[in-house]
Amino acid sequence: AQTVTQSQPEMSVQEAETVTLSCTYDTSESNYYLFWYKQPPSRQMILVIRQEAYKQQNATENRFSVNFQKAAKSFSLKISDSQLGDTAMYFCAFRSGYNNNDMRFGAGTRLTVKP
Amino acid sequence: KAGVTQTPRYLIKTRGQQVTLSCSPISGHRSVSWYQQTPGQGLQFLFEYFSETQRNKGNFPGRFSGRQFSNSRSEMNVSTLELGDSALYLCASSWDPDGADTQYFGPGTRLTVL
């Protein structure tokens, strides 16, 4: 069974600085998708970024980028120029590419951006 | 496009009662998944529906059930509520059931069981 591990329960960063959130996963599959979701205090889960396992290039979305290390089964999220609105819980998630439709989530990292 | 909507947003029930939660997916999305989020267990997959059929089910007791209608709207039902069922229930929709498609989440229904 696939598992997702986020080893940092809480992190903080100063506004405008850069922070990296860690995620590792365990799977025997070769075709899968990885996601980072953000859940602010409003509780609405918002997609931050996604990565297809077959793509070697790391995904980027504006200030958000990932470091995808397939062999190491690592999928970290880097937030550049942190903003107060980035304060939220961040969840790493794994989804199989073989029509197994449940998403496996990590326990989450609570990120606080300090002014 | 309007996002995923869930109703009601908040619900208070007592032990032994049953509850029905509703989810309307993004227009055109055919797959709806349900998740339970609790402080202790985190986010856990309940089930997924596609074209009115349950495609996948998580490890939850039979008290948890769901269905999907022809317009892709989905409901989940919890019977004989227990205190441990108190949670945020999230619904997510996607266009296609395979892993290539991103799931978009609704705001959730906060269920409190007293």
Short mmCIF file of N, CA and C in Angstrom, two decimals, chain A residues 4 6 46 52 62 67 71 76 78 80 83 85 87 105 108-109 112:
data_model
loop_
_atom_site.label_atom_id
_atom_site.label_comp_id
_atom_site.label_asym_id
_atom_site.label_seq_id
_atom_site.Cartn_x
_atom_site.Cartn_y
_atom_site.Cartn_z
N VAL A 4 2.40 8.03 2.47
CA VAL A 4 2.98 9.35 2.27
C VAL A 4 3.40 9.88 3.64
N GLN A 6 5.10 13.07 5.80
CA GLN A 6 5.56 14.44 5.94
C GLN A 6 6.16 14.53 7.33
N ILE A 46 -6.96 23.53 -1.48
CA ILE A 46 -6.63 24.19 -2.75
C ILE A 46 -5.40 23.52 -3.35
N GLU A 52 3.62 14.74 -12.54
CA GLU A 52 3.45 13.40 -13.08
C GLU A 52 4.77 12.65 -12.92
N ASN A 62 4.40 29.61 -10.53
CA ASN A 62 4.71 30.91 -9.94
C ASN A 62 5.75 30.77 -8.82
N ASN A 67 10.80 19.69 -5.94
CA ASN A 67 12.02 18.94 -6.21
C ASN A 67 11.62 17.48 -6.17
N ALA A 71 13.83 8.33 -7.75
CA ALA A 71 14.55 7.19 -7.18
C ALA A 71 14.52 7.22 -5.66
N SER A 76 9.55 17.33 -2.53
CA SER A 76 9.51 18.48 -1.64
C SER A 76 8.94 19.71 -2.37
N LYS A 78 8.94 23.85 -2.58
CA LYS A 78 9.65 25.08 -2.25
C LYS A 78 8.75 26.27 -2.52
N SER A 80 8.86 30.24 -2.62
CA SER A 80 9.75 31.40 -2.69
C SER A 80 8.97 32.67 -2.37
N GLN A 83 4.53 34.69 1.43
CA GLN A 83 3.57 35.75 1.72
C GLN A 83 2.70 35.32 2.90
N GLY A 85 -0.35 35.21 3.15
CA GLY A 85 -1.44 34.35 2.68
C GLY A 85 -1.04 32.91 2.44
N THR A 87 0.20 31.15 4.76
CA THR A 87 -0.02 30.47 6.04
C THR A 87 -1.17 29.47 5.89
N PHE A 105 -2.93 10.81 1.49
CA PHE A 105 -2.40 12.08 1.98
C PHE A 105 -1.38 11.86 3.09
N GLY A 108 0.42 16.21 6.92
CA GLY A 108 0.37 17.66 6.79
C GLY A 108 1.50 18.37 7.51
N THR A 109 1.83 19.54 7.01
CA THR A 109 2.79 20.45 7.66
C THR A 109 2.11 21.79 7.84
N THR A 112 3.56 28.57 9.02
CA THR A 112 3.22 29.93 9.45
C THR A 112 4.20 30.90 8.83
#
